[in-house]
PDB file of C-alpha atoms in Angstrom:
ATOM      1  CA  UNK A   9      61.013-106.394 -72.039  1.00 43.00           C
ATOM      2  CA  UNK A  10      62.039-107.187 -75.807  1.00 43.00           C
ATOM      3  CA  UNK A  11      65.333-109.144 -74.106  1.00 45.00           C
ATOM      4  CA  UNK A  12      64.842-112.886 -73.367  1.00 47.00           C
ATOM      5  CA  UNK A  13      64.864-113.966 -69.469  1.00 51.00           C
ATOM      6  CA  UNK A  14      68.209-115.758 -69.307  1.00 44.00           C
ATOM      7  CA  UNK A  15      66.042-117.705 -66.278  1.00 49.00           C
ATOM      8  CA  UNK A  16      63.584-118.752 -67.783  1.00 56.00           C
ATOM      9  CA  UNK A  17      63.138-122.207 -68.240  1.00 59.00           C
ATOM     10  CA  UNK A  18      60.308-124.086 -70.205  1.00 59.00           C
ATOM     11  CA  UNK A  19      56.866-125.204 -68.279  1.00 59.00           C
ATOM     12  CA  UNK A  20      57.454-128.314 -66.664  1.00 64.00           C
ATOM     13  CA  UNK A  21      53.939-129.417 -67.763  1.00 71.00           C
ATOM     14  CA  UNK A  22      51.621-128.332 -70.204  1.00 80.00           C
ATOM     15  CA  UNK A  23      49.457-127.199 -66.752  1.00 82.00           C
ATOM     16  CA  UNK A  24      51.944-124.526 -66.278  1.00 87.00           C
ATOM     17  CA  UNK A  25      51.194-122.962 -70.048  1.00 89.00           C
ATOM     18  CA  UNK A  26      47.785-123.499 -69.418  1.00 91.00           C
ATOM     19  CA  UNK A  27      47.913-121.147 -66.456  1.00 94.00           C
ATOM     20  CA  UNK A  28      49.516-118.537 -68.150  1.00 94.00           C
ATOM     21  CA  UNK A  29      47.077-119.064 -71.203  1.00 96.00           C
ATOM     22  CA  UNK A  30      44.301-118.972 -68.629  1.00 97.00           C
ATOM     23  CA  UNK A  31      45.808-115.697 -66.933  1.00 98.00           C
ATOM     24  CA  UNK A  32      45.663-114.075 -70.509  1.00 98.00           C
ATOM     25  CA  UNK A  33      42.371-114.761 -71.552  1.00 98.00           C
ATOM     26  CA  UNK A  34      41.164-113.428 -67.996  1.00 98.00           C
ATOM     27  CA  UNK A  35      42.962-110.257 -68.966  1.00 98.00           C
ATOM     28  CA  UNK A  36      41.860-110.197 -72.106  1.00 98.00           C
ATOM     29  CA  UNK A  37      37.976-110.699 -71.063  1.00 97.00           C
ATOM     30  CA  UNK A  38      39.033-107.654 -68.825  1.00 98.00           C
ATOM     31  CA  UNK A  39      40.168-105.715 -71.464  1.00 98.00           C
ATOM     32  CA  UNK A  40      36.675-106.435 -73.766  1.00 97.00           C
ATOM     33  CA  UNK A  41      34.790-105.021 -70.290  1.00 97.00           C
ATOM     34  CA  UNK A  42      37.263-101.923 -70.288  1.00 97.00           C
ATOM     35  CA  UNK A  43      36.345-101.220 -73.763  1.00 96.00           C
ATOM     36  CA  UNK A  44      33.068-101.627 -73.797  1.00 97.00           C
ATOM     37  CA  UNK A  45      32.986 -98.971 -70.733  1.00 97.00           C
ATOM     38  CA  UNK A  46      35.311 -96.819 -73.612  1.00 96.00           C
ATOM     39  CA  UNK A  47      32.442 -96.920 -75.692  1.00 96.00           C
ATOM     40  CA  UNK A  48      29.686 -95.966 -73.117  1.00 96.00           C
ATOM     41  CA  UNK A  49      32.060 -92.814 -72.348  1.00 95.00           C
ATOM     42  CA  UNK A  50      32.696 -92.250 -75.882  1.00 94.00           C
ATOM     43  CA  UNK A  51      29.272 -92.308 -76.636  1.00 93.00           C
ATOM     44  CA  UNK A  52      28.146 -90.389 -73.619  1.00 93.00           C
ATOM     45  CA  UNK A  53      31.039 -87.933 -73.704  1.00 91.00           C
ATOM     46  CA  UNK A  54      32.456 -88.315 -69.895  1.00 92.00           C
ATOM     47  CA  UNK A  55      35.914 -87.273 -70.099  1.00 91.00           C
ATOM     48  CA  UNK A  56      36.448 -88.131 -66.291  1.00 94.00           C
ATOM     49  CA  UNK A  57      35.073 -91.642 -67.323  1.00 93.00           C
ATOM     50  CA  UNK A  58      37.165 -91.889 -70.509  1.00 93.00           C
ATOM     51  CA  UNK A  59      40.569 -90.936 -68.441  1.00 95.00           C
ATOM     52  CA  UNK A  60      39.659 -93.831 -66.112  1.00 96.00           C
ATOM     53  CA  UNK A  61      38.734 -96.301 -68.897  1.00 96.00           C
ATOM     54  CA  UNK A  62      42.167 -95.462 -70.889  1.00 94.00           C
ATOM     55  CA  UNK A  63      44.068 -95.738 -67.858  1.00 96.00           C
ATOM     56  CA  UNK A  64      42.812 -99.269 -66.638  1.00 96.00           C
ATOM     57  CA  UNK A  65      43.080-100.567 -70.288  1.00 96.00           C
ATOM     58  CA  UNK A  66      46.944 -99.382 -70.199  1.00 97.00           C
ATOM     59  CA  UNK A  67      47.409-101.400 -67.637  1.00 97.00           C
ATOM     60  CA  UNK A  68      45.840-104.189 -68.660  1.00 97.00           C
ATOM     61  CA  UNK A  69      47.648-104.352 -72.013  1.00 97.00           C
ATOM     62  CA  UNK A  70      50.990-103.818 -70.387  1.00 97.00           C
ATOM     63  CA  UNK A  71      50.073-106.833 -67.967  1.00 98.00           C
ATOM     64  CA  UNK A  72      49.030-108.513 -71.422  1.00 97.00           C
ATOM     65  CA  UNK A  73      52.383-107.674 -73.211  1.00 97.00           C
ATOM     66  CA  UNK A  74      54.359-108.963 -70.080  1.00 96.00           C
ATOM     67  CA  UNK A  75      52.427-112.282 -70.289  1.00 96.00           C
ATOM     68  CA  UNK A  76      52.813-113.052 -74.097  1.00 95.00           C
ATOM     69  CA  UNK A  77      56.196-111.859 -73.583  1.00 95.00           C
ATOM     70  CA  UNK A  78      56.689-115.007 -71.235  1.00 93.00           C
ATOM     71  CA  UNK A  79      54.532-117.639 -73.610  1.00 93.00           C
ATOM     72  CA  UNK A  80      56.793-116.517 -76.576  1.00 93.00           C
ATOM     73  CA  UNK A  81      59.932-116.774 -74.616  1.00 91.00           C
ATOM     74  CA  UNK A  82      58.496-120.497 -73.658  1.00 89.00           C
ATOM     75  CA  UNK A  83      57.759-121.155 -77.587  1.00 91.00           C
ATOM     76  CA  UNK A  84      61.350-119.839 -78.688  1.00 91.00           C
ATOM     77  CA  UNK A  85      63.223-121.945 -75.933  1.00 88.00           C
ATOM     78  CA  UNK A  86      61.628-125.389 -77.468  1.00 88.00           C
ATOM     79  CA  UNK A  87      62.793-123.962 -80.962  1.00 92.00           C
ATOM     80  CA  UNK A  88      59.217-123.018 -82.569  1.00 93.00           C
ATOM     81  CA  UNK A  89      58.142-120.113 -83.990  1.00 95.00           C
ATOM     82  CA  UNK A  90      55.076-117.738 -82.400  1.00 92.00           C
ATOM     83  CA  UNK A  91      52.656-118.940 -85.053  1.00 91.00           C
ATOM     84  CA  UNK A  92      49.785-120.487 -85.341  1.00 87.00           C
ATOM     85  CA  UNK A  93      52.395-123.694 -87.170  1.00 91.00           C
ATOM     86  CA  UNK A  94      54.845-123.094 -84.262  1.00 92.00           C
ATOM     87  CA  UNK A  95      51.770-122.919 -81.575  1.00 91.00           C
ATOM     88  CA  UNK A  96      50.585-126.749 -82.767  1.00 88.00           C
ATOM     89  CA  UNK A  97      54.338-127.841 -82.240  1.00 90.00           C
ATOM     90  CA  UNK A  98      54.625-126.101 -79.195  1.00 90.00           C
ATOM     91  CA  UNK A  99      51.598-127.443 -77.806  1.00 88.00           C
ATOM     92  CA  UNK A 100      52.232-131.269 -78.786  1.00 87.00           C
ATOM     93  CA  UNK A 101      55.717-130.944 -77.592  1.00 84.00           C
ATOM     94  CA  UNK A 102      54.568-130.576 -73.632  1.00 82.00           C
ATOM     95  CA  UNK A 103      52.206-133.224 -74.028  1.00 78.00           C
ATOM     96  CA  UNK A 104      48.952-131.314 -74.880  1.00 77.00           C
ATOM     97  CA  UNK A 105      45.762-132.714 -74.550  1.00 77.00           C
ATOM     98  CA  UNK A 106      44.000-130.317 -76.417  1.00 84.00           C
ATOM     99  CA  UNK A 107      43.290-127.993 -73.875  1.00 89.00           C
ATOM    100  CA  UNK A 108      46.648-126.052 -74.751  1.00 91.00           C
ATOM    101  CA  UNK A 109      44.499-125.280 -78.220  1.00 90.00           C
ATOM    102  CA  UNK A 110      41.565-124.909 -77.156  1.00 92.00           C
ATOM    103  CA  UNK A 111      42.552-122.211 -74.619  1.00 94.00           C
ATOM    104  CA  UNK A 112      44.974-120.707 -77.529  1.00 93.00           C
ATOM    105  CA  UNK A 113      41.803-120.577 -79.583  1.00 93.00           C
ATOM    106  CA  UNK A 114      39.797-118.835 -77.129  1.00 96.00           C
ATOM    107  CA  UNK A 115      42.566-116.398 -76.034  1.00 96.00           C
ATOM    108  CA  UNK A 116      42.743-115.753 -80.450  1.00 94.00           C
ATOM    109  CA  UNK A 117      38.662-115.126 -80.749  1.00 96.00           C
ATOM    110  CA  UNK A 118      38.780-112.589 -77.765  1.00 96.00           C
ATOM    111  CA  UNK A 119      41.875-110.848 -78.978  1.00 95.00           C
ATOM    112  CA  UNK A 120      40.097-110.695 -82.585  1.00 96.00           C
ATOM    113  CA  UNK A 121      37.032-109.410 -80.530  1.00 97.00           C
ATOM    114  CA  UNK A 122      39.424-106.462 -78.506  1.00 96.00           C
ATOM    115  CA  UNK A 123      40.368-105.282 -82.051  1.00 96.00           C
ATOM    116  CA  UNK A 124      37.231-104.782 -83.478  1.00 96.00           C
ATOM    117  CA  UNK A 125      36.100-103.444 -80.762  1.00 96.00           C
ATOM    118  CA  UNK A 126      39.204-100.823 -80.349  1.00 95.00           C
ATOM    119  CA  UNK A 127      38.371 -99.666 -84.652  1.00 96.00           C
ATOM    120  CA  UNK A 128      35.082 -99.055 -83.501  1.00 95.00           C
ATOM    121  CA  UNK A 129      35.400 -96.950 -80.815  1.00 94.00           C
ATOM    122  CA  UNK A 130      38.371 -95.245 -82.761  1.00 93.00           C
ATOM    123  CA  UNK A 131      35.512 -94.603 -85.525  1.00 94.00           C
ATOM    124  CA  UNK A 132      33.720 -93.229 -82.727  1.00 92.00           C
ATOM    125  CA  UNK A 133      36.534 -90.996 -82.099  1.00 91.00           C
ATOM    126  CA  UNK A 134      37.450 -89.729 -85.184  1.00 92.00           C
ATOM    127  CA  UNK A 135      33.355 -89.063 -85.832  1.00 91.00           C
ATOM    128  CA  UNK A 136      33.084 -86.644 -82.848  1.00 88.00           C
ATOM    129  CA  UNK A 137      36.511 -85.193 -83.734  1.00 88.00           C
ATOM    130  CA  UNK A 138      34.971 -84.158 -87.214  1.00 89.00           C
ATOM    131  CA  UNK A 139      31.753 -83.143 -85.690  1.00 88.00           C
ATOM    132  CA  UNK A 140      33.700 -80.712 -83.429  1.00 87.00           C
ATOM    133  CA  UNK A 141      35.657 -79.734 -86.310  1.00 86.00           C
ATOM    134  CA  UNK A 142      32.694 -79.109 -88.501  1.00 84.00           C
ATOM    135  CA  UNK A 143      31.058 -77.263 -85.886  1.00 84.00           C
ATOM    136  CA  UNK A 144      34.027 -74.703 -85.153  1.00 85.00           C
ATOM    137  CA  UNK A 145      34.676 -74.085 -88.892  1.00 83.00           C
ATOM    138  CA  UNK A 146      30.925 -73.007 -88.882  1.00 82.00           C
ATOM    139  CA  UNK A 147      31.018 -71.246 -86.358  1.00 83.00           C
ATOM    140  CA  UNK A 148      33.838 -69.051 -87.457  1.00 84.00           C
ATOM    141  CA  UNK A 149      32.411 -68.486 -91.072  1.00 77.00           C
ATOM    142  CA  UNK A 150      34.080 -71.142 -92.632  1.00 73.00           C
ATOM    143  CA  UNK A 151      31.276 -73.625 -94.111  1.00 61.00           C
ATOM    144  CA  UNK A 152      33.852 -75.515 -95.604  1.00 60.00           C
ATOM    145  CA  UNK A 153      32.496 -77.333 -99.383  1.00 60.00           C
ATOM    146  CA  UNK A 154      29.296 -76.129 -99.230  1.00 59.00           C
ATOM    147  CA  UNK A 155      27.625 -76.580-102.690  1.00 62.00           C
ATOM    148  CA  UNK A 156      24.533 -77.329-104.744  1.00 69.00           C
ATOM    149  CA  UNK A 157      23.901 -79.985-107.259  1.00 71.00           C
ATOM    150  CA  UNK A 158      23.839 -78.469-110.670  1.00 74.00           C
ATOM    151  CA  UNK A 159      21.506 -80.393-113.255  1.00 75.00           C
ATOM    152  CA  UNK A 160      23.988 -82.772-114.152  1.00 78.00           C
ATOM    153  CA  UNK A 161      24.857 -83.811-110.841  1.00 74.00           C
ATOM    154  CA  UNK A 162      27.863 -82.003-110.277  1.00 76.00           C
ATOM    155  CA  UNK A 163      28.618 -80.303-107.423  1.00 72.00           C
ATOM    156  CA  UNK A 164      29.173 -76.244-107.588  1.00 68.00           C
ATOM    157  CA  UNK A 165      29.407 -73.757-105.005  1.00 62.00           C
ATOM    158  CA  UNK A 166      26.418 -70.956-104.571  1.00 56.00           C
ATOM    159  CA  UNK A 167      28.577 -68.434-103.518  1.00 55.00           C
ATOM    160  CA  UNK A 168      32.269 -67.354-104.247  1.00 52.00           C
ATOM    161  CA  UNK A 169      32.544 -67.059-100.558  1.00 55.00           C
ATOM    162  CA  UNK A 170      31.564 -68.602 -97.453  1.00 54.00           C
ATOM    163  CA  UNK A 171      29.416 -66.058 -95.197  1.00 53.00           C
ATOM    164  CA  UNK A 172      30.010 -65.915 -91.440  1.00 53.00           C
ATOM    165  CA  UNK A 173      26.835 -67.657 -89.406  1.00 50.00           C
ATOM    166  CA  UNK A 174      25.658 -64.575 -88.649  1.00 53.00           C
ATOM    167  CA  UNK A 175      25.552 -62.866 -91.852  1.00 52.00           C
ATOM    168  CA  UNK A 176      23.255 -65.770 -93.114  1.00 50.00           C
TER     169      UNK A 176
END
């Protein structure tokens, strides 16, 4: 997919970027509703759900990939970079109107929203994963940096060792 399509020619129109602009931000609006369904199971802790929710959003960012793939194949072949710069250029260049931007914009604000949305539910993630962690080490005897504030404000530990849960 990283190789240029010897085939590919540019749009004929700036109609035919604005489909695949179009196509993108539909993906990417069905990429938001996938994560926001990642959350839910997150938060809710349904595996099956969370399987089904990281599959579909594979896909969808694969389909994603394939179609920015394309638009920077279409930017390359008029001789402008993938940049915001290059974007403007591009966009003038097949006789833009301003609805080549204004999709670009839109198809920039939900991709901005995706990643926020994708650190949050890794927060989510990596907050459960500690929980679970926290829980096991207690469970085994190992209370980790348990301490007491000494009158100075310093941490120190009560006891040279951890006890076991049920020896407490």
């Amino acid at each position: 997919m990283d190789r240029a399509n010897p085939n590919l020619a540019l749009p004929n129109t700036a109609a035919q970027f604005a489909q695949s602009l179009k196509l993108s931000i539909q993906l990417m609006g069905d990429l938001e509703a996938a994560m926001l369904e990642e959350t839910r199971a997150i938060e809710t802790r349904e595996s099956d759900s969370l399987l089904r929710v990281l599959a579909s959003k594979r896909d969808l960012v694969a389909r994603l990939e394939e179609e920015t793939l394309l638009q920077k194949q279409w930017v390359a072949l008029a001789h402008h970079p993938f940049t915001p710069v290059g974007m403007t250029k591009f966009f003038a260049g097949v006789g833009d109107d301003g609805q080549l931007l204004g999709l670009w914009s839109i198809l920039r604000e939900s991709s901005t929203r995706c990643d926020g949305m994708n650190r949050s539910n890794a927060r989510l993630i990596e907050r459960g994963r500690k929980r679970v962690a926290t829980s096991l080490r207690i469970l085994i005897g190992d209370d980790g940096t348990s301490a007491t504030y000494n009158p100075r404000g310093r941490t120190e530990s009560t006891t040279p060792r951890s006890r076991t849960f049920s020896q407490a």
